[in-house]
Amino acid sequence: MQIWHSAIDIPCDIGTTVVTIGIFDGVHKGHQVVVQETVRQARQRGLKAVALTFDPHPRLVHNPDTPLPLITSLADRLERLEAAGIDAVFVQHYTLDYARQSPQEFVDQQLVDMLHAGVVVAGEDVRFGRNNSGDGDFLRSYGRNHDLTAIILDDVCDLHDGRRWSSTWVRDLLRAGDVRQATQVLGRPHRIRGVVEHGFKRGRQLGFPTANLPGVGVGEIPADGVYAGWLVRTIPETKATEHLPAAISIGTNPQFDGVERTVEAHVLGRSDLNLYGEEVAIDFIDYVRPMMSFSDVNELLCQMDNDLRSTADILSVPVAGRVDPDSVTAS
């Protein structure tokens, strides 16, 4: 898949294209329907399927004081668009100046002149141009007068409660700790990324060494609690991807009067991992329990033993107990 950041990146012989527009944060099931239709239209017509996306997120530009953790990194977004069959992505650097263009200018200058769109595919919630004044009706009207086919798809909704698949819904679910339902909306487990750093090593001393991600770089962090999931890493020697079953703790560690919110992942049964300095991903599969404090360390250890059993059951892997602290190889 080609990645373009400016007009000079676009090949001169690109020809007419089928273009879809969106931020695609999370590339959830609603996005996937639009992307799949874009690819289908392109393949039917013998054209290139192109996605126009934006970085940074427009809301962060218009409301810089309002935090908006992204569901996925730009790299993950691009990877998932490529997996869906998109041939090229134009990553538009989003600025306030860019946002001032009219809908007509956006379609004329970017979609048609720059990206050579002959077909535009978008969801019915598509908005573009100054004050988001451009929409699907504008695209249809423009298309009728300018030899541009506009395909506007209806919203995709959950079959059970009728709610529209959306990035907002995913964020709501993650903030509630409902990573299982978030998986249903996303079509795959929610993922965060971060660099493993040294912690207080309390878990190691108790037989539960953890990979500590105190400053998660990318991804909406779910609500405080314990989760079952996978630690995903690239093995340095072979560059192969490894999925390791893990019990994941999110919170401030109230048992030890912690103040900084961190993500800690204990890989079941492993004491031989040295992950310090590595960027790893965490895929969340299910919620296990809320964050708690206990009357003493023995009560904490008993609960952590239960957490390991619950995690193994959820992930359908063999149960693993505590490891010998003296066998931990990470320094």
GROMACS .gro file of C-alpha atoms in nm:
model
  331
    1MET     CA    1   0.000   0.000   0.000
    2GLN     CA    2   0.127   0.346  -0.088
    3ILE     CA    3   0.120   0.625   0.171
    4TRP     CA    4   0.105   0.983   0.048
    5HIS     CA    5   0.154   1.298   0.254
    6SER     CA    6   0.155   1.558  -0.023
    7ALA     CA    7   0.061   1.598  -0.388
    8ILE     CA    8   0.417   1.525  -0.501
    9ASP     CA    9   0.391   1.175  -0.351
   10ILE     CA   10   0.108   1.080  -0.587
   11PRO     CA   11   0.225   0.898  -0.902
   12CYS     CA   12   0.161   1.086  -1.224
   13ASP     CA   13   0.003   0.777  -1.379
   14ILE     CA   14  -0.238   0.704  -1.092
   15GLY     CA   15  -0.539   0.747  -1.321
   16THR     CA   16  -0.897   0.779  -1.198
   17THR     CA   17  -0.953   0.655  -0.843
   18VAL     CA   18  -1.225   0.552  -0.601
   19VAL     CA   19  -1.185   0.761  -0.285
   20THR     CA   20  -1.326   0.726   0.064
   21ILE     CA   21  -1.301   0.996   0.332
   22GLY     CA   22  -1.269   0.957   0.708
   23ILE     CA   23  -1.063   0.975   1.023
   24PHE     CA   24  -1.113   0.599   1.064
   25ASP     CA   25  -1.009   0.602   1.430
   26GLY     CA   26  -1.032   0.238   1.537
   27VAL     CA   27  -1.131   0.122   1.187
   28HIS     CA   28  -1.441  -0.026   1.351
   29LYS     CA   29  -1.716  -0.226   1.179
   30GLY     CA   30  -1.888   0.086   1.049
   31HIS     CA   31  -1.564   0.203   0.889
   32GLN     CA   32  -1.503  -0.144   0.752
   33VAL     CA   33  -1.831  -0.143   0.558
   34VAL     CA   34  -1.737   0.186   0.390
   35VAL     CA   35  -1.383   0.069   0.314
   36GLN     CA   36  -1.505  -0.264   0.178
   37GLU     CA   37  -1.747  -0.086  -0.058
   38THR     CA   38  -1.464   0.144  -0.171
   39VAL     CA   39  -1.246  -0.156  -0.253
   40ARG     CA   40  -1.536  -0.335  -0.425
   41GLN     CA   41  -1.612  -0.035  -0.645
   42ALA     CA   42  -1.244   0.000  -0.733
   43ARG     CA   43  -1.202  -0.365  -0.826
   44GLN     CA   44  -1.518  -0.364  -1.039
   45ARG     CA   45  -1.398  -0.061  -1.232
   46GLY     CA   46  -1.031  -0.153  -1.254
   47LEU     CA   47  -0.933   0.154  -1.050
   48LYS     CA   48  -0.722   0.225  -0.741
   49ALA     CA   49  -0.893   0.234  -0.399
   50VAL     CA   50  -0.774   0.541  -0.206
   51ALA     CA   51  -0.851   0.650   0.150
   52LEU     CA   52  -0.819   1.013   0.257
   53THR     CA   53  -0.757   1.038   0.630
   54PHE     CA   54  -0.644   1.313   0.867
   55ASP     CA   55  -0.370   1.357   1.122
   56PRO     CA   56  -0.386   1.491   1.386
   57HIS     CA   57  -0.749   1.421   1.471
   58PRO     CA   58  -0.952   1.732   1.373
   59ARG     CA   59  -1.109   1.758   1.719
   60LEU     CA   60  -0.764   1.794   1.874
   61VAL     CA   61  -0.695   2.086   1.639
   62HIS     CA   62  -1.025   2.265   1.695
   63ASN     CA   63  -1.038   2.191   2.071
   64PRO     CA   64  -0.677   2.148   2.184
   65ASP     CA   65  -0.767   2.181   2.554
   66THR     CA   66  -1.009   1.888   2.542
   67PRO     CA   67  -0.830   1.554   2.564
   68LEU     CA   68  -0.925   1.288   2.311
   69PRO     CA   69  -0.722   0.967   2.341
   70LEU     CA   70  -0.721   0.793   2.006
   71ILE     CA   71  -0.842   0.436   1.979
   72THR     CA   72  -0.561   0.347   1.739
   73SER     CA   73  -0.230   0.495   1.633
   74LEU     CA   74  -0.188   0.626   1.281
   75ALA     CA   75   0.040   0.328   1.210
   76ASP     CA   76  -0.228   0.081   1.322
   77ARG     CA   77  -0.491   0.272   1.125
   78LEU     CA   78  -0.285   0.246   0.808
   79GLU     CA   79  -0.212  -0.122   0.870
   80ARG     CA   80  -0.582  -0.200   0.901
   81LEU     CA   81  -0.674  -0.001   0.591
   82GLU     CA   82  -0.411  -0.193   0.399
   83ALA     CA   83  -0.546  -0.525   0.530
   84ALA     CA   84  -0.892  -0.422   0.406
   85GLY     CA   85  -0.759  -0.383   0.052
   86ILE     CA   86  -0.696  -0.010   0.021
   87ASP     CA   87  -0.427   0.060  -0.240
   88ALA     CA   88  -0.315   0.404  -0.117
   89VAL     CA   89  -0.380   0.638   0.174
   90PHE     CA   90  -0.339   1.015   0.163
   91VAL     CA   91  -0.260   1.135   0.516
   92GLN     CA   92  -0.371   1.496   0.524
   93HIS     CA   93  -0.197   1.711   0.783
   94TYR     CA   94  -0.495   1.877   0.949
   95THR     CA   95  -0.466   2.245   1.042
   96LEU     CA   96  -0.703   2.533   1.105
   97ASP     CA   97  -0.607   2.681   0.767
   98TYR     CA   98  -0.696   2.355   0.596
   99ALA     CA   99  -1.030   2.349   0.779
  100ARG     CA  100  -1.127   2.690   0.638
  101GLN     CA  101  -1.173   2.569   0.280
  102SER     CA  102  -1.526   2.551   0.149
  103PRO     CA  103  -1.690   2.218   0.061
  104GLN     CA  104  -1.657   2.311  -0.308
  105GLU     CA  105  -1.283   2.377  -0.268
  106PHE     CA  106  -1.236   2.050  -0.078
  107VAL     CA  107  -1.401   1.844  -0.351
  108ASP     CA  108  -1.251   2.037  -0.644
  109GLN     CA  109  -0.897   2.073  -0.518
  110GLN     CA  110  -0.837   1.763  -0.309
  111LEU     CA  111  -1.076   1.488  -0.420
  112VAL     CA  112  -1.086   1.561  -0.792
  113ASP     CA  113  -0.770   1.753  -0.884
  114MET     CA  114  -0.527   1.595  -0.638
  115LEU     CA  115  -0.664   1.244  -0.581
  116HIS     CA  116  -0.827   1.205  -0.926
  117ALA     CA  117  -1.154   1.079  -0.778
  118GLY     CA  118  -1.410   0.948  -1.022
  119VAL     CA  119  -1.608   0.779  -0.744
  120VAL     CA  120  -1.643   0.889  -0.381
  121VAL     CA  121  -1.768   0.645  -0.117
  122ALA     CA  122  -1.866   0.771   0.229
  123GLY     CA  123  -2.097   0.703   0.521
  124GLU     CA  124  -2.406   0.915   0.568
  125ASP     CA  125  -2.239   1.099   0.857
  126VAL     CA  126  -1.961   1.234   0.632
  127ARG     CA  127  -1.878   1.601   0.693
  128PHE     CA  128  -1.614   1.821   0.533
  129GLY     CA  129  -1.529   2.181   0.452
  130ARG     CA  130  -1.566   2.497   0.658
  131ASN     CA  131  -1.778   2.439   0.971
  132ASN     CA  132  -1.849   2.085   0.845
  133SER     CA  133  -2.095   2.236   0.600
  134GLY     CA  134  -2.030   1.972   0.333
  135ASP     CA  135  -2.218   1.642   0.358
  136GLY     CA  136  -2.349   1.350   0.158
  137ASP     CA  137  -2.619   1.560  -0.011
  138PHE     CA  138  -2.351   1.804  -0.127
  139LEU     CA  139  -2.148   1.517  -0.275
  140ARG     CA  140  -2.452   1.383  -0.459
  141SER     CA  141  -2.540   1.725  -0.597
  142TYR     CA  142  -2.180   1.794  -0.699
  143GLY     CA  143  -2.154   1.455  -0.862
  144ARG     CA  144  -2.459   1.505  -1.080
  145ASN     CA  145  -2.303   1.820  -1.228
  146HIS     CA  146  -1.937   1.718  -1.247
  147ASP     CA  147  -1.921   1.357  -1.363
  148LEU     CA  148  -1.841   1.231  -1.014
  149THR     CA  149  -2.022   0.929  -0.874
  150ALA     CA  150  -2.112   0.972  -0.507
  151ILE     CA  151  -2.202   0.657  -0.312
  152ILE     CA  152  -2.336   0.740   0.034
  153LEU     CA  153  -2.389   0.438   0.258
  154ASP     CA  154  -2.646   0.411   0.535
  155ASP     CA  155  -2.525   0.390   0.894
  156VAL     CA  156  -2.434   0.041   1.014
  157CYS     CA  157  -2.606  -0.040   1.343
  158ASP     CA  158  -2.583  -0.309   1.607
  159LEU     CA  159  -2.840  -0.582   1.542
  160HIS     CA  160  -2.940  -0.605   1.909
  161ASP     CA  161  -2.993  -0.247   2.025
  162GLY     CA  162  -2.980  -0.054   1.698
  163ARG     CA  163  -2.696   0.175   1.805
  164ARG     CA  164  -2.475   0.304   1.525
  165TRP     CA  165  -2.122   0.163   1.513
  166SER     CA  166  -1.897   0.457   1.599
  167SER     CA  167  -1.565   0.556   1.753
  168THR     CA  168  -1.758   0.738   2.027
  169TRP     CA  169  -1.931   0.415   2.124
  170VAL     CA  170  -1.597   0.235   2.142
  171ARG     CA  171  -1.459   0.503   2.373
  172ASP     CA  172  -1.768   0.482   2.595
  173LEU     CA  173  -1.727   0.105   2.625
  174LEU     CA  174  -1.357   0.128   2.707
  175ARG     CA  175  -1.418   0.390   2.974
  176ALA     CA  176  -1.668   0.149   3.128
  177GLY     CA  177  -1.421  -0.140   3.110
  178ASP     CA  178  -1.639  -0.335   2.867
  179VAL     CA  179  -1.359  -0.452   2.642
  180ARG     CA  180  -1.561  -0.755   2.527
  181GLN     CA  181  -1.834  -0.535   2.377
  182ALA     CA  182  -1.568  -0.302   2.237
  183THR     CA  183  -1.430  -0.602   2.050
  184GLN     CA  184  -1.774  -0.655   1.896
  185VAL     CA  185  -1.785  -0.296   1.768
  186LEU     CA  186  -1.424  -0.294   1.649
  187GLY     CA  187  -1.432  -0.639   1.495
  188ARG     CA  188  -1.112  -0.727   1.684
  189PRO     CA  189  -0.967  -0.672   2.037
  190HIS     CA  190  -0.884  -0.319   2.146
  191ARG     CA  191  -0.509  -0.254   2.142
  192ILE     CA  192  -0.281  -0.010   2.320
  193ARG     CA  193   0.093   0.038   2.272
  194GLY     CA  194   0.371   0.152   2.501
  195VAL     CA  195   0.737   0.110   2.591
  196VAL     CA  196   0.817  -0.123   2.881
  197GLU     CA  197   0.990   0.060   3.165
  198HIS     CA  198   1.127  -0.031   3.504
  199GLY     CA  199   0.879  -0.025   3.789
  200PHE     CA  200   0.901  -0.089   4.162
  201LYS     CA  201   0.941  -0.466   4.098
  202ARG     CA  202   0.684  -0.547   4.369
  203GLY     CA  203   0.516  -0.797   4.137
  204ARG     CA  204   0.845  -0.977   4.076
  205GLN     CA  205   0.903  -1.016   4.449
  206LEU     CA  206   0.556  -1.169   4.486
  207GLY     CA  207   0.596  -1.413   4.195
  208PHE     CA  208   0.413  -1.203   3.938
  209PRO     CA  209   0.673  -1.013   3.729
  210THR     CA  210   0.508  -0.755   3.506
  211ALA     CA  211   0.581  -0.549   3.199
  212ASN     CA  212   0.513  -0.193   3.313
  213LEU     CA  213   0.378   0.067   3.070
  214PRO     CA  214   0.352   0.381   3.286
  215GLY     CA  215   0.322   0.616   2.991
  216VAL     CA  216   0.114   0.437   2.729
  217GLY     CA  217   0.190   0.607   2.401
  218VAL     CA  218  -0.112   0.511   2.195
  219GLY     CA  219  -0.462   0.387   2.261
  220GLU     CA  220  -0.755   0.468   2.487
  221ILE     CA  221  -0.677   0.303   2.822
  222PRO     CA  222  -0.977   0.107   2.956
  223ALA     CA  223  -1.121   0.165   3.302
  224ASP     CA  224  -0.921   0.064   3.609
  225GLY     CA  225  -0.934  -0.307   3.681
  226VAL     CA  226  -0.785  -0.644   3.593
  227TYR     CA  227  -0.823  -0.784   3.241
  228ALA     CA  228  -0.737  -1.093   3.043
  229GLY     CA  229  -0.554  -1.029   2.719
  230TRP     CA  230  -0.244  -1.076   2.509
  231LEU     CA  231   0.093  -0.905   2.522
  232VAL     CA  232   0.204  -0.872   2.160
  233ARG     CA  233   0.570  -0.819   2.082
  234THR     CA  234   0.810  -0.843   1.792
  235ILE     CA  235   1.093  -1.083   1.873
  236PRO     CA  236   1.412  -0.878   1.809
  237GLU     CA  237   1.615  -1.170   1.673
  238THR     CA  238   1.362  -1.300   1.418
  239LYS     CA  239   1.118  -1.005   1.377
  240ALA     CA  240   0.836  -1.257   1.423
  241THR     CA  241   0.523  -1.149   1.611
  242GLU     CA  242   0.457  -1.324   1.941
  243HIS     CA  243   0.124  -1.327   2.129
  244LEU     CA  244   0.170  -1.403   2.500
  245PRO     CA  245  -0.125  -1.468   2.737
  246ALA     CA  246  -0.134  -1.203   3.008
  247ALA     CA  247  -0.321  -1.082   3.314
  248ILE     CA  248  -0.334  -0.703   3.285
  249SER     CA  249  -0.374  -0.457   3.570
  250ILE     CA  250  -0.476  -0.094   3.517
  251GLY     CA  251  -0.482   0.159   3.797
  252THR     CA  252  -0.281   0.332   4.066
  253ASN     CA  253  -0.206   0.017   4.269
  254PRO     CA  254  -0.408   0.110   4.581
  255GLN     CA  255  -0.260  -0.181   4.778
  256PHE     CA  256   0.070   0.009   4.788
  257ASP     CA  257  -0.072   0.365   4.795
  258GLY     CA  258   0.025   0.433   4.436
  259VAL     CA  259  -0.061   0.765   4.272
  260GLU     CA  260   0.039   0.718   3.907
  261ARG     CA  261  -0.202   0.530   3.682
  262THR     CA  262  -0.015   0.253   3.502
  263VAL     CA  263  -0.072  -0.052   3.286
  264GLU     CA  264   0.104  -0.370   3.402
  265ALA     CA  265   0.093  -0.703   3.218
  266HIS     CA  266   0.199  -1.033   3.373
  267VAL     CA  267   0.270  -1.297   3.109
  268LEU     CA  268   0.137  -1.624   3.246
  269GLY     CA  269   0.407  -1.861   3.363
  270ARG     CA  270   0.701  -1.670   3.215
  271SER     CA  271   1.005  -1.557   3.411
  272ASP     CA  272   1.250  -1.549   3.117
  273LEU     CA  273   1.134  -1.234   2.938
  274ASN     CA  274   1.342  -0.918   2.926
  275LEU     CA  275   1.115  -0.657   2.769
  276TYR     CA  276   1.267  -0.337   2.905
  277GLY     CA  277   1.289  -0.072   2.635
  278GLU     CA  278   1.070  -0.267   2.392
  279GLU     CA  279   0.753  -0.122   2.246
  280VAL     CA  280   0.481  -0.380   2.303
  281ALA     CA  281   0.109  -0.394   2.236
  282ILE     CA  282  -0.164  -0.510   2.471
  283ASP     CA  283  -0.481  -0.665   2.327
  284PHE     CA  284  -0.774  -0.666   2.572
  285ILE     CA  285  -1.005  -0.969   2.562
  286ASP     CA  286  -1.222  -0.951   2.875
  287TYR     CA  287  -1.273  -0.781   3.210
  288VAL     CA  288  -1.184  -0.990   3.515
  289ARG     CA  289  -1.248  -0.771   3.821
  290PRO     CA  290  -1.229  -0.415   3.955
  291MET     CA  291  -0.916  -0.268   4.112
  292MET     CA  292  -0.917  -0.343   4.487
  293SER     CA  293  -0.711  -0.314   4.803
  294PHE     CA  294  -0.678  -0.600   5.051
  295SER     CA  295  -0.630  -0.641   5.423
  296ASP     CA  296  -0.285  -0.796   5.383
  297VAL     CA  297  -0.042  -0.933   5.125
  298ASN     CA  298  -0.164  -1.292   5.167
  299GLU     CA  299  -0.517  -1.190   5.072
  300LEU     CA  300  -0.375  -1.004   4.773
  301LEU     CA  301  -0.176  -1.311   4.665
  302CYS     CA  302  -0.483  -1.533   4.693
  303GLN     CA  303  -0.677  -1.296   4.468
  304MET     CA  304  -0.391  -1.276   4.218
  305ASP     CA  305  -0.383  -1.657   4.201
  306ASN     CA  306  -0.753  -1.644   4.116
  307ASP     CA  307  -0.685  -1.376   3.854
  308LEU     CA  308  -0.435  -1.606   3.682
  309ARG     CA  309  -0.687  -1.890   3.675
  310SER     CA  310  -0.960  -1.662   3.541
  311THR     CA  311  -0.728  -1.523   3.275
  312ALA     CA  312  -0.619  -1.869   3.161
  313ASP     CA  313  -0.983  -1.978   3.140
  314ILE     CA  314  -1.085  -1.674   2.935
  315LEU     CA  315  -0.791  -1.715   2.696
  316SER     CA  316  -0.823  -2.095   2.678
  317VAL     CA  317  -0.461  -2.151   2.774
  318PRO     CA  318  -0.307  -2.373   3.045
  319VAL     CA  319  -0.328  -2.239   3.398
  320ALA     CA  320   0.004  -2.105   3.527
  321GLY     CA  321   0.084  -2.020   3.886
  322ARG     CA  322   0.331  -1.780   4.040
  323VAL     CA  323   0.690  -1.792   3.922
  324ASP     CA  324   0.999  -1.821   4.139
  325PRO     CA  325   1.129  -1.465   4.192
  326ASP     CA  326   1.488  -1.595   4.170
  327SER     CA  327   1.419  -1.731   3.820
  328VAL     CA  328   1.330  -1.391   3.670
  329THR     CA  329   1.599  -1.306   3.415
  330ALA     CA  330   1.513  -0.940   3.341
  331SER     CA  331   1.759  -0.704   3.507
   0.00000   0.00000   0.00000
